[in-house]
Coordinates of N, CA and C in Angstrom, one line a residue:
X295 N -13.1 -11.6 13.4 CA -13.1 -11.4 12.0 C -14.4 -11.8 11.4
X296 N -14.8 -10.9 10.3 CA -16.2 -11.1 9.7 C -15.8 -11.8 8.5
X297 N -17.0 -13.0 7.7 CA -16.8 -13.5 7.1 C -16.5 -12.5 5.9
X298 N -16.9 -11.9 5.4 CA -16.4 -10.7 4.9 C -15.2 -10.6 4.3
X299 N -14.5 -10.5 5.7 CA -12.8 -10.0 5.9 C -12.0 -11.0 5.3
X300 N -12.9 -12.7 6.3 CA -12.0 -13.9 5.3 C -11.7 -14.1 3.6
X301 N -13.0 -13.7 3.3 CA -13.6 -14.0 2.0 C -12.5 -13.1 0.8
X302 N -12.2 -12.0 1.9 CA -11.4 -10.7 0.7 C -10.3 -11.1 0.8
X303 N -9.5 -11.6 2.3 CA -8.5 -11.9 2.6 C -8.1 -13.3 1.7
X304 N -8.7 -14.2 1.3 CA -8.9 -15.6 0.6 C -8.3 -14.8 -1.1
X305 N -9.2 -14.0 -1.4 CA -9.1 -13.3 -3.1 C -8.0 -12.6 -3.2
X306 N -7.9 -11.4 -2.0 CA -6.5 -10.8 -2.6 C -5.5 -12.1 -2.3
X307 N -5.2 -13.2 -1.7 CA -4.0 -14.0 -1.5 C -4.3 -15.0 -3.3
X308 N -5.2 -14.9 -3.8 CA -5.5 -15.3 -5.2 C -4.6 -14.3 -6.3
X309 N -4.8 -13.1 -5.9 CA -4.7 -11.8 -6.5 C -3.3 -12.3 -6.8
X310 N -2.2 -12.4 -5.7 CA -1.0 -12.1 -5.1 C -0.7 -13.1 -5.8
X311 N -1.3 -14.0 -6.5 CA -1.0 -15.5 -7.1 C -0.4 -14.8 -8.4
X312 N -0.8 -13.6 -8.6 CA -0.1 -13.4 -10.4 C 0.9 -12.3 -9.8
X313 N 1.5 -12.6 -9.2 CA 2.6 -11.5 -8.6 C 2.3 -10.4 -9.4
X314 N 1.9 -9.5 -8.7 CA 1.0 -8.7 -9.0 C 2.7 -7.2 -9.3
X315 N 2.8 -6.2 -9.8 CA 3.7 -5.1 -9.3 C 3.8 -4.2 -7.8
X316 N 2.5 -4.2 -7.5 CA 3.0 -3.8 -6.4 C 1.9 -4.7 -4.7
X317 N 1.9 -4.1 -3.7 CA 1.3 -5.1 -2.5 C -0.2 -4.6 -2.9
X318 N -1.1 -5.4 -2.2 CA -2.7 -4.9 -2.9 C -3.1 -4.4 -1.1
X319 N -3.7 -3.7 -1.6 CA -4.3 -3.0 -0.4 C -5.8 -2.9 -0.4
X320 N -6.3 -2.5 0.6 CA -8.0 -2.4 0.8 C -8.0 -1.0 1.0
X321 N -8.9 -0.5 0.3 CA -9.8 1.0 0.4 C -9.5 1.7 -0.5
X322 N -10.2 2.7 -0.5 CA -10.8 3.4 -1.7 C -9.3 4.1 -2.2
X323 N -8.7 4.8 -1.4 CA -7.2 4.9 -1.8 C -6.0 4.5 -2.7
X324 N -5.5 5.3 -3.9 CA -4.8 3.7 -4.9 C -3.4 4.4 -3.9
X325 N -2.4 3.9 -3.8 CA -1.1 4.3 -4.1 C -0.5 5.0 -4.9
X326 N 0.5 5.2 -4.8 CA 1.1 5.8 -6.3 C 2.1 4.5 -6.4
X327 N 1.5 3.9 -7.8 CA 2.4 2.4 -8.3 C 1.7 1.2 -7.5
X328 N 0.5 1.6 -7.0 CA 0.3 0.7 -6.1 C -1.2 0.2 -6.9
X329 N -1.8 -1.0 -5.8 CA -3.1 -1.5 -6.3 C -3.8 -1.6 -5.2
X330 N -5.2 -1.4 -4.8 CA -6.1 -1.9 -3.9 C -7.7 -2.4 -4.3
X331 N -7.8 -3.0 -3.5 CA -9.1 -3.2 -3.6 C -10.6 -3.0 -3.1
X332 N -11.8 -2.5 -3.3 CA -12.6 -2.0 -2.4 C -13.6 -2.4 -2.5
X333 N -14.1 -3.1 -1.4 CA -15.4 -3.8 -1.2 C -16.5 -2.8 -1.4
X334 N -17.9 -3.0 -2.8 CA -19.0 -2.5 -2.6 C -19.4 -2.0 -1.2
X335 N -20.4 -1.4 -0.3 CA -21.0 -1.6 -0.1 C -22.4 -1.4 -0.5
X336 N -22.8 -1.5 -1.6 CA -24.1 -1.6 -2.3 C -24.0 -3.1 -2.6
X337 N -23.4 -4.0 -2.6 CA -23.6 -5.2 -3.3 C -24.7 -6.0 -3.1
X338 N -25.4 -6.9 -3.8 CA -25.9 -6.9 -3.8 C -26.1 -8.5 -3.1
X339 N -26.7 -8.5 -1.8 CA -26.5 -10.3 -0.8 C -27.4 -10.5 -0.7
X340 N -27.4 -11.9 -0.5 CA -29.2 -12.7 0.1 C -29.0 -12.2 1.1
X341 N -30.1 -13.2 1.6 CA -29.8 -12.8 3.4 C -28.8 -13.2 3.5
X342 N -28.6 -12.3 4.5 CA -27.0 -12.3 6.0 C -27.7 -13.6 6.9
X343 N -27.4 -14.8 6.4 CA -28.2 -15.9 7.4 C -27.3 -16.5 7.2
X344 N -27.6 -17.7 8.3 CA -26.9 -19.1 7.9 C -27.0 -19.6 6.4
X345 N -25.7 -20.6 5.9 CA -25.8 -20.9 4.7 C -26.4 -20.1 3.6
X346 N -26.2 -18.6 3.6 CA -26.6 -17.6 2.7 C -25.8 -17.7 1.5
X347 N -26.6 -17.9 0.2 CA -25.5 -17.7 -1.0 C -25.1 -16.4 -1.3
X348 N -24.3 -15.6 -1.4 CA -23.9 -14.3 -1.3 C -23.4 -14.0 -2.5
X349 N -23.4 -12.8 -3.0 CA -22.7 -12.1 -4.5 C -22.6 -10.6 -4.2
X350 N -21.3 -10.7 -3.9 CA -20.3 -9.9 -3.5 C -19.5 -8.9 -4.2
X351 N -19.5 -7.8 -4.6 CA -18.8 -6.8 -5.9 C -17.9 -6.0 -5.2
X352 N -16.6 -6.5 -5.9 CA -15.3 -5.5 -5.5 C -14.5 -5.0 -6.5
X353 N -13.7 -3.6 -6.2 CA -13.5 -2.7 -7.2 C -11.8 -3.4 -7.0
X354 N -11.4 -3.4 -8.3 CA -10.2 -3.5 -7.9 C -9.3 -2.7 -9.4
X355 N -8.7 -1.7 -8.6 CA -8.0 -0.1 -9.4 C -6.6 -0.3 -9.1
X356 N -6.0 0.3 -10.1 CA -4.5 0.5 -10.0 C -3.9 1.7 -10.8
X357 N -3.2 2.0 -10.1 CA -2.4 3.4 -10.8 C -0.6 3.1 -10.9
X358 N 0.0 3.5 -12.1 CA 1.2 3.5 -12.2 C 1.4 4.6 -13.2
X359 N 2.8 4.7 -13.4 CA 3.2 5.8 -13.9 C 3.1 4.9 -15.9
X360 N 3.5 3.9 -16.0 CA 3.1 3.1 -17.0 C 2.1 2.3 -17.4
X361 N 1.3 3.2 -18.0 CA -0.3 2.8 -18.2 C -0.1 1.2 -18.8
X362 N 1.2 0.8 -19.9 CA 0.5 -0.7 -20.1 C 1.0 -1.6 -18.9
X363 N 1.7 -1.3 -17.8 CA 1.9 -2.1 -17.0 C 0.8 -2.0 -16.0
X364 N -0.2 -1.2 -15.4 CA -1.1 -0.9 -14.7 C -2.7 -1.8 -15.4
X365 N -2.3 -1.6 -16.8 CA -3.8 -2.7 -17.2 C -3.5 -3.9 -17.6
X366 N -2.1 -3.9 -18.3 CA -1.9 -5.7 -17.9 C -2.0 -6.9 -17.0
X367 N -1.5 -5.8 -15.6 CA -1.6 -6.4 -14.4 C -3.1 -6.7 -13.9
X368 N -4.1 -5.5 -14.4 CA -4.9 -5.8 -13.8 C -6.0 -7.1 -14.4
X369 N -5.6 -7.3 -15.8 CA -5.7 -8.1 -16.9 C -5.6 -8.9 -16.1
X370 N -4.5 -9.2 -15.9 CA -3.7 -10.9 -15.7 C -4.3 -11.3 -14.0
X371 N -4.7 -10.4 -13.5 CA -5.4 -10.9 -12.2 C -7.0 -11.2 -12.4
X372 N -7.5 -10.5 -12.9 CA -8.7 -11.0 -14.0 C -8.6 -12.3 -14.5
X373 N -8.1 -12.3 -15.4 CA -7.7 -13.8 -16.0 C -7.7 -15.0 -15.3
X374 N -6.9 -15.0 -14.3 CA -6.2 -15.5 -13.4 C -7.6 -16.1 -12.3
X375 N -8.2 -15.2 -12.2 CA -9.8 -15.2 -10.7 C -10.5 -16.3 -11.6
X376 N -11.0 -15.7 -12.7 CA -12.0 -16.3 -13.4 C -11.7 -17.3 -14.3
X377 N -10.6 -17.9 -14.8 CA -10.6 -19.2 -14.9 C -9.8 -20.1 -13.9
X378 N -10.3 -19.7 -12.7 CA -9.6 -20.8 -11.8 C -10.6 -21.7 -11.6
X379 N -10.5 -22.8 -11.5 CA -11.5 -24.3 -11.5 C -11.6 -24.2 -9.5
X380 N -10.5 -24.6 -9.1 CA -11.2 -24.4 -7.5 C -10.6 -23.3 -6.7
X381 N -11.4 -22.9 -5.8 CA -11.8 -21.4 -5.1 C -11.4 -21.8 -3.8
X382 N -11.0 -21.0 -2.8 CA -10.7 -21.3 -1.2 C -12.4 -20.7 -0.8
X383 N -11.8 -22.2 0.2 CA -13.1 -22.3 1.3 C -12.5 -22.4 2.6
X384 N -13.0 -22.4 3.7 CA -13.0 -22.2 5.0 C -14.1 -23.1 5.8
X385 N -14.3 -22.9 7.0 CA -15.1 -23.4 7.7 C -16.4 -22.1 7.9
X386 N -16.2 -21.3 7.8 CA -17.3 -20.2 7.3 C -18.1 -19.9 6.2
X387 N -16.5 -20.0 4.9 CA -17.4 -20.0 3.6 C -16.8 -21.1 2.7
X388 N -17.0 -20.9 1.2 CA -17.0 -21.4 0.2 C -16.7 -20.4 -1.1
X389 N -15.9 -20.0 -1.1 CA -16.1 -19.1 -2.5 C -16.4 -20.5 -3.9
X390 N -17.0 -20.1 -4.8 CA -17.3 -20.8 -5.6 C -17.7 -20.4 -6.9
X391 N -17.0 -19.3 -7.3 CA -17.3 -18.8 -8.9 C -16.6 -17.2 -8.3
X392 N -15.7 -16.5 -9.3 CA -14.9 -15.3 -9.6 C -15.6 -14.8 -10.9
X393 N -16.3 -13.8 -10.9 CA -16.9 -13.2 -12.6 C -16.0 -11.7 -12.9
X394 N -15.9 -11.5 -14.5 CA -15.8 -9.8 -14.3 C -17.1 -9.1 -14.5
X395 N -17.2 -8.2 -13.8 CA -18.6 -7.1 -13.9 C -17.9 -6.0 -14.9
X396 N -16.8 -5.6 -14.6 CA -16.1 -4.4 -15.3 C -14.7 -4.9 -15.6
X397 N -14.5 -4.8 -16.8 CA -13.0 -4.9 -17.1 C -12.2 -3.9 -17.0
X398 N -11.1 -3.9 -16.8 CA -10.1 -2.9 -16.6 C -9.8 -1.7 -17.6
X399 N -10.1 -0.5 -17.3 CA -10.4 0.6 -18.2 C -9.6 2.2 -17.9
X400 N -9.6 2.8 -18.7 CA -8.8 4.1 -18.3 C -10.0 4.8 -17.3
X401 N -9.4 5.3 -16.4 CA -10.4 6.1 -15.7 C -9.6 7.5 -15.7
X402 N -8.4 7.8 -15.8 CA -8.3 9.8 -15.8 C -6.3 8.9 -15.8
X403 N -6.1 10.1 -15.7 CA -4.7 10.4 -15.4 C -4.5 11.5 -14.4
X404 N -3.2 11.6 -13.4 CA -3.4 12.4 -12.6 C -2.5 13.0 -12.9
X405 N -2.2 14.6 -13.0 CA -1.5 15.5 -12.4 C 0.3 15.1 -12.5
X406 N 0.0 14.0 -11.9 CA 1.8 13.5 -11.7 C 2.3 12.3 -12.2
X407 N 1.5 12.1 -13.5 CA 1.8 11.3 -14.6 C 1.6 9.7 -14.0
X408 N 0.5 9.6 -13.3 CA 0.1 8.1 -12.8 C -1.6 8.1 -13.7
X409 N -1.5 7.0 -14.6 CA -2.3 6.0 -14.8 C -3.2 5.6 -14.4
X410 N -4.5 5.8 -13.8 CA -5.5 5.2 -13.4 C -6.5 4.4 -14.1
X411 N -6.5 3.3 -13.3 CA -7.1 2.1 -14.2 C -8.3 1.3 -13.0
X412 N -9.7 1.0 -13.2 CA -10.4 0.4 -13.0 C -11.5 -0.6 -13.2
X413 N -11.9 -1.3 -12.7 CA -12.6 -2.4 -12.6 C -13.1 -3.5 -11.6
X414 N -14.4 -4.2 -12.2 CA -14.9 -4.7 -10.9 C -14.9 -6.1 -11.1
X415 N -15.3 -6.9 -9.6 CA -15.2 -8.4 -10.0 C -16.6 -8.3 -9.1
X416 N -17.3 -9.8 -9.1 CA -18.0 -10.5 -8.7 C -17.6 -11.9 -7.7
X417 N -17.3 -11.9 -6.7 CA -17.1 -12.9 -5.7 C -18.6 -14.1 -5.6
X418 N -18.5 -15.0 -5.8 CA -19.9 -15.4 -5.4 C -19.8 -16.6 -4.4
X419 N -20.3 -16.9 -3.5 CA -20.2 -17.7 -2.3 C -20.8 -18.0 -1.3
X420 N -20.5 -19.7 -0.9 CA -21.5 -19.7 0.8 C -21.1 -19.3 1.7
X421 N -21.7 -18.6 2.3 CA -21.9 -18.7 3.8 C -22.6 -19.6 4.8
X422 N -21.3 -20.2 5.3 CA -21.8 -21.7 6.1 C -21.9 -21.0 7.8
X423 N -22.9 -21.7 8.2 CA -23.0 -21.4 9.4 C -23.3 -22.5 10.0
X424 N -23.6 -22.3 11.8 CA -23.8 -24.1 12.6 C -25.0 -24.8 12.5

């Protein structure tokens, strides 16, 4: 596992902290009623070194058939990242600061009366190495 994997794996179990409506998933893909989340890859990182401070951008979208339950949720997981005082760390990293880049916003409606809602966060964190 790449530090990476921990670091997302660490956030969405954050995510899961505001019992979220439905399971959060990775990739670009929403569900229908569901949420996921997708790692940049443009983001923007120091070096990939030992003890590298990293800043990290992930999308995180949801779609439901009830638009205020799809942006409240994503609200309240927002809320929730960014005023938390302490962050999970590991023996690899350190997360240490949750930002919003994009708040949660209408992005379309589909076809079969699901809600699409997105927005981004900012992970910021060490990377510890030997």
């Amino acid at each position: 596992m790449t530090v990476y994997n921990d670091v997302l794996k660490a956030v969405i179990g954050l995510m899961n902290e505001s019992k979220p409506y439905s399971t959060i998933y990775v990739g670009s893909d929403v569900p229908r009623n569901g949420i996921s989340v997708l790692p940049n890859p443009a983001s923007p990182n120091a070096f990939l070194d030992k003890n590298a401070v990293v800043e990290w951008i992930i999308a995180l979208n949801g779609k439901n058939e009830n638009q205020m339950i799809v942006f409240e949720t994503l609200n309240m997981i927002h809320l929730s990242l960014t005023r938390r005082k302490k962050y999970p760390s590991s023996i690899n990293f350190q997360i240490y600061d949750i930002d919003t880049i994009g708040s949660p916003r209408l992005i379309g409606r589909e076809g079969n009366d699901q809600w699409i809602y997105g927005s981004s966060l900012r992970i910021k964190f060490y990377m510890r190495g030997d």
